[in-house]
Coordinates of C-alpha atoms in Angstrom, one line a residue:
X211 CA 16.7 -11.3 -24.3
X212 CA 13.7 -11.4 -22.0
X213 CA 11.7 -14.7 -21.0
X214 CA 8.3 -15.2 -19.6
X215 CA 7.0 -12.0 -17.2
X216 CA 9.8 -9.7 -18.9
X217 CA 12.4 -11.8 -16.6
X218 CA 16.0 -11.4 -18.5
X219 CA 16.3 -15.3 -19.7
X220 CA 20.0 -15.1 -17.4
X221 CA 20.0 -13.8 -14.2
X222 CA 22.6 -12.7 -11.8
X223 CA 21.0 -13.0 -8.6
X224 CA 22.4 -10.8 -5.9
X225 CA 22.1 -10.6 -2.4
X226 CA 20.0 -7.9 -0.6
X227 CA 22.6 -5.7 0.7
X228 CA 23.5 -6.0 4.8
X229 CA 22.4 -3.3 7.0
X230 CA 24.1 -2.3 10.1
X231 CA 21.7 -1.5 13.2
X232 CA 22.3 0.0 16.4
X233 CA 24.1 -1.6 18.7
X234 CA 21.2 -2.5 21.0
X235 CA 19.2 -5.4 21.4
X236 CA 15.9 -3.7 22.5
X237 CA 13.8 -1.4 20.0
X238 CA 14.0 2.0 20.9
X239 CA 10.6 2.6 22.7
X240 CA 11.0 6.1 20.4
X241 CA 10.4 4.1 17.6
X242 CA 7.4 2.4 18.1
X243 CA 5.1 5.4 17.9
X244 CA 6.0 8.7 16.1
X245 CA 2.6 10.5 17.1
X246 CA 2.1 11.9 20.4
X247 CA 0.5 9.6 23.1
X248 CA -2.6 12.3 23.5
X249 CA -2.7 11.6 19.6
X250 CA -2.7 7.9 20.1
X251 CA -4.9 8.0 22.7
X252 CA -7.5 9.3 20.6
X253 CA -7.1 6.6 18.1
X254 CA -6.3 2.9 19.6
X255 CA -8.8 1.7 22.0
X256 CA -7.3 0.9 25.8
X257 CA -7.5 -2.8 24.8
X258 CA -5.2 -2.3 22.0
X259 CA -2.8 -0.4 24.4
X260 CA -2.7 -2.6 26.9
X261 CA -2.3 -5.4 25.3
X262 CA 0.2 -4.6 22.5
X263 CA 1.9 -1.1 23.0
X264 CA 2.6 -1.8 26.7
X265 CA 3.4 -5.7 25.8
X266 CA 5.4 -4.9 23.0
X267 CA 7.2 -2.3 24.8
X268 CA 7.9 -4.2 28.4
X269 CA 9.3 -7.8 26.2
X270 CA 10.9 -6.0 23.2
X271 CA 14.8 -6.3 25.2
X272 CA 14.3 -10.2 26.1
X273 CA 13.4 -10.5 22.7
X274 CA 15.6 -8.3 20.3
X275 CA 16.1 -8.3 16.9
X276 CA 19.5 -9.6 15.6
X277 CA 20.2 -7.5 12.2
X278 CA 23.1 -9.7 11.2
X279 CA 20.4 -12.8 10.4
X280 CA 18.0 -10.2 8.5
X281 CA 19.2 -10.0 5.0
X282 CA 19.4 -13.8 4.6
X283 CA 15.8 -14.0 5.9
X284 CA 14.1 -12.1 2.9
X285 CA 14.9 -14.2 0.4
X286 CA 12.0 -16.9 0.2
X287 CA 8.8 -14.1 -0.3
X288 CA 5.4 -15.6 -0.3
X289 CA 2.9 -12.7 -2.9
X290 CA -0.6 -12.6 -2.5
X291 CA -2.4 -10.8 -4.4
X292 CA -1.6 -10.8 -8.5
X293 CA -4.0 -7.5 -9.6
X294 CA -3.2 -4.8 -12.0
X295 CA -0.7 -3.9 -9.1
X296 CA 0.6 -6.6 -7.4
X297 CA 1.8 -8.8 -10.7
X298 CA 4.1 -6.2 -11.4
X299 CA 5.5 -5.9 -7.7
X300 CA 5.7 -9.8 -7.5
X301 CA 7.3 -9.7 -11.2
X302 CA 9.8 -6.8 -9.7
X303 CA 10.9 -8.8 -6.7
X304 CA 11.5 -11.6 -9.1
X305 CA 13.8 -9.8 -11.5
X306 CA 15.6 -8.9 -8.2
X307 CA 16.8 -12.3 -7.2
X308 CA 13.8 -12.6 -4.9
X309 CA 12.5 -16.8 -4.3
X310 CA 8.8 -16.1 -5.1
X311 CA 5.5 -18.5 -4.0
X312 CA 2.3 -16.4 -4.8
X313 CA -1.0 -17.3 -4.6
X314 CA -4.6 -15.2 -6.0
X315 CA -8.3 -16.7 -6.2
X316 CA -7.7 -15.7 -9.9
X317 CA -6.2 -18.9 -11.2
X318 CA -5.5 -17.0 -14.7
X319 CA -2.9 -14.7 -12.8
X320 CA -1.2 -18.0 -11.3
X321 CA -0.6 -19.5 -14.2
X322 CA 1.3 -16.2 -15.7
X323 CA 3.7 -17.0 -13.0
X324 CA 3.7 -21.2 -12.5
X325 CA 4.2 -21.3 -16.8
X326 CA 7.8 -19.5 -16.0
X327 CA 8.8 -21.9 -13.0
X328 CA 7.5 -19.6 -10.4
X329 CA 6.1 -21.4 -7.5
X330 CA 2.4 -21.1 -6.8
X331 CA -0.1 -22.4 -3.8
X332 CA -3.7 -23.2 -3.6
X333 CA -4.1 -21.2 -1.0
X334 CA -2.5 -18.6 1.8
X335 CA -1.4 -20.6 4.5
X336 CA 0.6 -22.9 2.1
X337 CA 2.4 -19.7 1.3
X338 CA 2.9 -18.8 4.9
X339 CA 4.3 -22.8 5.4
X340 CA 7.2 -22.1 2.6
X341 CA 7.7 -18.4 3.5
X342 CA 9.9 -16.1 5.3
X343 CA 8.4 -13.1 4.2
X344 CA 4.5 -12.0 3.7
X345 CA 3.7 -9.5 1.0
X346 CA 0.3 -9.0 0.7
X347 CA -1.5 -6.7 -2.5
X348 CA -5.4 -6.9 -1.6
X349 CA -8.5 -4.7 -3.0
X350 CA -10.2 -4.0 0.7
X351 CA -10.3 -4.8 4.0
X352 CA -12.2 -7.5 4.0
X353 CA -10.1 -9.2 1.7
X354 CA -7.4 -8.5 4.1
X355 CA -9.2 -9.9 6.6
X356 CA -9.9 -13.2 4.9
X357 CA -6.6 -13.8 3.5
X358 CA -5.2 -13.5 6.7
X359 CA -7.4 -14.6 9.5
X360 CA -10.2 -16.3 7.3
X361 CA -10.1 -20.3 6.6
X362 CA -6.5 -21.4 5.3
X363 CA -5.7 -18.1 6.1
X364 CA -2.5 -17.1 6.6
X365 CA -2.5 -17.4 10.1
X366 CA -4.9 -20.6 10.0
X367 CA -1.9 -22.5 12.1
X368 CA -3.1 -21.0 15.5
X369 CA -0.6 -19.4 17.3
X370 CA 2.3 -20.0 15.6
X371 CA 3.7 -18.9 12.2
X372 CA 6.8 -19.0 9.9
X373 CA 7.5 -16.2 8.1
X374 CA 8.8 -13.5 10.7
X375 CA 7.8 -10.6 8.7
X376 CA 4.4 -9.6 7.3
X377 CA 3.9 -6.5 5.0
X378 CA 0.2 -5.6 3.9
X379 CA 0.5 -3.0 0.8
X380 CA -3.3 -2.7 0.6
X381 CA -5.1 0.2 1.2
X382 CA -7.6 -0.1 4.0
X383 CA -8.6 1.4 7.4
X384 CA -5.3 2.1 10.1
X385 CA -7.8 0.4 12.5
X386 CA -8.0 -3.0 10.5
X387 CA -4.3 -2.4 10.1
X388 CA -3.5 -2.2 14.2
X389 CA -6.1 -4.9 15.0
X390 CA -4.5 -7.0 12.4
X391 CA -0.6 -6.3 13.7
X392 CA -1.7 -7.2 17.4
X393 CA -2.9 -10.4 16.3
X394 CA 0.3 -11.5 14.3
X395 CA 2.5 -10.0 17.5
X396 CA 0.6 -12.4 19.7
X397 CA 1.9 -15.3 17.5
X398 CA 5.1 -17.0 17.9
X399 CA 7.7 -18.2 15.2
X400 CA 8.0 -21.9 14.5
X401 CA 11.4 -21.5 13.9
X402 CA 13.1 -18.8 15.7
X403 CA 15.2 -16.0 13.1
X404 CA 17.9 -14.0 15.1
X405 CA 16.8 -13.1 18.2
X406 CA 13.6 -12.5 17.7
X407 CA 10.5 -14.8 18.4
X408 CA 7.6 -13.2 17.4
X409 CA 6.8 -12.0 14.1
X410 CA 6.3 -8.6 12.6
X411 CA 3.6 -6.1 10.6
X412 CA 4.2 -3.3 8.5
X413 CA 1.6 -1.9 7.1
X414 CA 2.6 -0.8 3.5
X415 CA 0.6 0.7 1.1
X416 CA 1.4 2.0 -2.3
X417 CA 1.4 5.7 -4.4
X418 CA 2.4 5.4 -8.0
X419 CA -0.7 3.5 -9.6
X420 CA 0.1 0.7 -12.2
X421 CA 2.4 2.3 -14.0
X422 CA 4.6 3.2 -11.1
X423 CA 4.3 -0.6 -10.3
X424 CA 5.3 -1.2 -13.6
X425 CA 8.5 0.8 -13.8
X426 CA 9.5 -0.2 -10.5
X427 CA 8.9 3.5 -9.2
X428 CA 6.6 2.8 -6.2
X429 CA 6.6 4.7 -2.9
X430 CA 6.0 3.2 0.0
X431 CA 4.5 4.5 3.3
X432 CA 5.1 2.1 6.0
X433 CA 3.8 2.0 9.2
X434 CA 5.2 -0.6 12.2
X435 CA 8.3 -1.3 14.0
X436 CA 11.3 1.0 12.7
X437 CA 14.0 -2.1 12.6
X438 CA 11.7 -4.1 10.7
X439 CA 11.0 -1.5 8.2
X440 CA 14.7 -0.7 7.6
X441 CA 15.3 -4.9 7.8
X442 CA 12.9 -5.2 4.8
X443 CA 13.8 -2.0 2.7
X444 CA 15.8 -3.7 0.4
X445 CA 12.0 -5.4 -0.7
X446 CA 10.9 -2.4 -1.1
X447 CA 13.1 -0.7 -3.3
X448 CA 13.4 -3.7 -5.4
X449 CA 9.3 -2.7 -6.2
X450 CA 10.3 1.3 -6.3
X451 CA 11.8 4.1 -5.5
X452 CA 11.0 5.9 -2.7
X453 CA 10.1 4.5 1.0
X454 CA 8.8 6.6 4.0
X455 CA 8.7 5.4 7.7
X456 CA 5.4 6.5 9.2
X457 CA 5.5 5.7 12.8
X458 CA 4.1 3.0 14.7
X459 CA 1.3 0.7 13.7
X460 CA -1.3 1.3 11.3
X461 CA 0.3 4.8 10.7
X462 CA 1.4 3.6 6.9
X463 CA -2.4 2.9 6.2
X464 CA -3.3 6.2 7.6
X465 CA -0.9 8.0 5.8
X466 CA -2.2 6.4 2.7
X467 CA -6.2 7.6 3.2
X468 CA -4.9 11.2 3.7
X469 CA -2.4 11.4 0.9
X470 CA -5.8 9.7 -1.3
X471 CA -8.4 12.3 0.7
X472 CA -5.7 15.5 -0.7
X473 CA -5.6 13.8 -4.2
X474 CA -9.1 13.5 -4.9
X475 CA -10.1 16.7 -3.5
X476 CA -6.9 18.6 -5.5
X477 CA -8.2 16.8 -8.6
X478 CA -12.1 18.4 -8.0
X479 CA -10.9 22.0 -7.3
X480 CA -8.8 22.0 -10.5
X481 CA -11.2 19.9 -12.6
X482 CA -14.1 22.5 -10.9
X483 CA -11.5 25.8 -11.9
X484 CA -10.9 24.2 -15.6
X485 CA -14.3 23.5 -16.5
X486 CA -15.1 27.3 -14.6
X487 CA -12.9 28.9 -17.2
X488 CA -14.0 27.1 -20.6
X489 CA -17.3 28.6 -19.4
X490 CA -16.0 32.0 -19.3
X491 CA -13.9 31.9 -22.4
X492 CA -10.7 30.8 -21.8
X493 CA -9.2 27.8 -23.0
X494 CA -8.0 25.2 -20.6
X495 CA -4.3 24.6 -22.2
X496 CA -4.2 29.0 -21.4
X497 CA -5.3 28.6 -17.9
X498 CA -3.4 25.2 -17.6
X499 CA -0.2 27.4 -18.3
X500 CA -1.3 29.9 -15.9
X501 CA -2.0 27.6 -13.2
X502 CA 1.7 25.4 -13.8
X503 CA 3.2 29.2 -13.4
X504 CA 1.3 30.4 -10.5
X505 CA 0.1 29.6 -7.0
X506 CA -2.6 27.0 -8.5
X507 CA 0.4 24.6 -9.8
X508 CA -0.6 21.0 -8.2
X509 CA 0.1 17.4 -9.3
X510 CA -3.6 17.5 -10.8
X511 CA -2.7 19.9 -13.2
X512 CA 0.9 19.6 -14.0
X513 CA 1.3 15.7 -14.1
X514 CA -2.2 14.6 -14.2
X515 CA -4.2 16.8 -16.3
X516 CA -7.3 16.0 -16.6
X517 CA -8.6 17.8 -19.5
X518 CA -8.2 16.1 -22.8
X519 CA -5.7 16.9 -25.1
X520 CA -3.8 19.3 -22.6
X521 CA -1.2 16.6 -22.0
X522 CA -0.2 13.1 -23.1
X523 CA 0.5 10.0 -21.5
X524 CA -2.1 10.6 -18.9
X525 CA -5.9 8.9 -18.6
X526 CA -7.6 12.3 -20.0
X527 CA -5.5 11.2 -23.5
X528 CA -6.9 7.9 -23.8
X529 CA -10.5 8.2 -22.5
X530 CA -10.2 8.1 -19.0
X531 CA -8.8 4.4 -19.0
X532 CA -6.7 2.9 -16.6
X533 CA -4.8 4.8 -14.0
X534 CA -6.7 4.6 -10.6
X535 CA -10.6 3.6 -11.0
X536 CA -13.4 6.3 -9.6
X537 CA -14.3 3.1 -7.8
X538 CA -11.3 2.7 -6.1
X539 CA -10.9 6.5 -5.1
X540 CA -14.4 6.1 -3.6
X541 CA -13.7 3.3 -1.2
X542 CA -10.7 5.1 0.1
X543 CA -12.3 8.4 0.7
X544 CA -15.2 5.9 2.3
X545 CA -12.0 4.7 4.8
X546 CA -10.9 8.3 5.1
X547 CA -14.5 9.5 6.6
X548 CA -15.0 6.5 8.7
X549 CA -11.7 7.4 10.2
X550 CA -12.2 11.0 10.5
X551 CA -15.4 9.9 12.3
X552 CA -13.6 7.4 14.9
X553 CA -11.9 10.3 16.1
X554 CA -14.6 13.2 15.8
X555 CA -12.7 15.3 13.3
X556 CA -14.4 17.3 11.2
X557 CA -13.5 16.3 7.4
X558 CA -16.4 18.2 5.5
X559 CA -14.5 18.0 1.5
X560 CA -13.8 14.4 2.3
X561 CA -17.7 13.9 2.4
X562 CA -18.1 16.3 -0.3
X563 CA -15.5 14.4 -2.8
X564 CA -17.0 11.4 -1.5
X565 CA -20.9 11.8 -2.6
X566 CA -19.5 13.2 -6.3
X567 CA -17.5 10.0 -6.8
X568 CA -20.2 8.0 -5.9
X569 CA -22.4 9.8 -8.1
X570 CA -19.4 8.9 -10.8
X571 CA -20.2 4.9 -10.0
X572 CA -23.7 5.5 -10.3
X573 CA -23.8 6.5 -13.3
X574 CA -21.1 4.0 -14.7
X575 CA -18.3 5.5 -14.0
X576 CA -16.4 3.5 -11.5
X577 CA -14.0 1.7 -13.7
X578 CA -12.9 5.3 -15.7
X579 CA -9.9 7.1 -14.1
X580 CA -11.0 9.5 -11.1
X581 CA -9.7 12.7 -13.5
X582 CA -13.5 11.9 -15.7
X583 CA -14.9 14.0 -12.6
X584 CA -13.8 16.9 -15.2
X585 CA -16.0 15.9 -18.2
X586 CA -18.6 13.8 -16.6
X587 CA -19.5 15.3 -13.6
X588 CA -18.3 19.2 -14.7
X589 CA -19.4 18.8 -18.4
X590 CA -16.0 20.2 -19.5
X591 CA -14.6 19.8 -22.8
X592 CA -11.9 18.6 -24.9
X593 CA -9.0 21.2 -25.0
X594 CA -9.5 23.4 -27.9

């Protein structure tokens, strides 16, 4: 029998399972950045070397981080963010055992969660006050920015904070991302968790779309320190199913542009070949079949089809609703070309992909599934 937010009306709430660590106090300096210094050269600024890298390296064996106290810190979870996505995250963690505050602008989306007993806040920083643990779920950067640093932010308290850990599943910029880790470093913990006295980022976002958030079937790409991603995995896989450790800062967010830069571009080339073929005769369910059996077989055709009436259970079925907005897959292919810019690499199908799914917004698009590049942009057809 299910209550309120699909919770089972009796639940057996069960501790996140202990995780051993290495033996040493210190974090590896290994760990901290899994690109090559030329590589991250190119990409932080001296400032942010200097004064986080190098800091964070030089203190990290005065200040450790004790794994035995970890699993007992993630149960109170402060959620921020109640969207399409992060309801179903914050619902997950809550059918795990998980203590939940949250907190959203939209007061419609707290009271989902305060009409089943779940505790919610007026604003971030009284989630930060009755938190161990930061989840974030935001639309942009600047919403990032504003929940965190803005006023009643989540770091409104100055230097000093209470949750030790902070994970940021939003999808924005890996520069926003570092910027925004070397801040929360800086601080110190009120109260002092293991032997650790500072407080940790990883930067988190997301693949699997609402229905992956849904079933619990997430995969996370986390960026940050390597302990305090293994520390907080049980959180993770309590919202999905797979988790991927990055490297250093920032390094989940920029995994999360590319992965979205290789998507939308995939879904244009085999939107561009299916609409190509209906031209010249052949059907796109035949060249579908062809491509699934050959060297053309992608995720775009084989999962995500986005022809209509090829395959069910996918936005082409259902006119192009839900799934993940044109809108959305232009602001992150926005963040992938102002990255690809920062460091003077040449990304010339990001730009591409970019103008066409603005031209999908323009025309009234941007809340359709990204696949409608297929029908309204290529003028193909239903499957016949």
């Amino acid at each position: 029998m299910l209550g309120c937010l699909g919770i089972p009306v009796i639940v057996v709430k069960l501790q996140p399972r202990r995780r051993a660590f290495p033996a040493e106090n210190g974090i590896a300096k290994n760990k901290l950045m899994a690109i090559p210094a030329s590589r991250t050269r190119m990409v932080l600024s001296s400032c942010y070397r200097s004064s986080y890298l190098e800091k964070m390296l030089s203190s990290s064996a005065a200040r450790g981080f004790s794994s035995n106290a970890v699993p007992a810190q993630l149960e109170r979870v402060g959620f921020i963010g109640l969207g399409n996505m992060g309801f179903h995250m914050a619902n997950n963690l809550i059918k795990a055992g998980y203590k939940l505050t949250v907190n959203d602008i939209d007061q419609a989306a707290m009271k989902k969660f305060s009409d089943c007993g779940i505790s919610t806040v007026e604003t971030p920083f009284k989630v930060a006050e009755s938190s161990d643990v930061i989840i974030t779920m935001l639309p942009s950067s600047s919403h990032v920015l504003a929940v965190y640093t803005g006023q009643n932010g989540l770091l409104h308290g100055g230097s000093q904070v209470r949750p030790w850990l902070f994970i940021d599943s939003s999808t924005i910029d890996p520069h926003t991302s570092r910027k925004l880790s070397m801040n929360i470093f800086q601080c110190l913990l009120k109260e002092k968790k293991g032997n650790a006295d500072s407080p940790f980022m990883l930067d988190a976002p997301v693949s699997g779309g609402v229905p992956g958030a849904a079933a619990a079937t997430l995969t996370f790409m986390v960026g940050g320190i390597e302990d305090a991603y293994l520390a907080a995995k049980p959180l993770f896989l309590a919202m999905g199913k797979n988790t991927v450790y990055c490297g250093g800062p920032g390094n989940g967010a920029a995994a999360k542009i590319c992965n979205n830069l290789a998507m939308a571009v995939s879904m244009l080339g085999v939107s561009e070949a299916l609409a190509l073929g209906q031209g010249l005769g052949i059907s796109a369910n035949t060249l579908t079949n062809i491509f699934n059996s050959s060297s053309a077989r992608c995720w775009s055709s084989d999962s995500y089809n986005p022809v209509p009436g090829v395959m069910e259970g996918v936005p082409s079925s259902r006119s192009y609703d839900g799934g993940f907005s044109s809108k959305l897959m232009a602001k992150d292919l926005m963040l992938a070309k102002a990255s690809a810019e920062e460091i003077q690499q040449k990304c010339p199908l990001a730009s591409e992909a970019l103008n066409i799914y603005m031209e999908m917004c323009s025309k009234g698009f941007e809340s359709k599934d990204f696949s409608c590049v297929f029908k309204h942009y290529y003028s193909g057809s239903h499957n016949l």
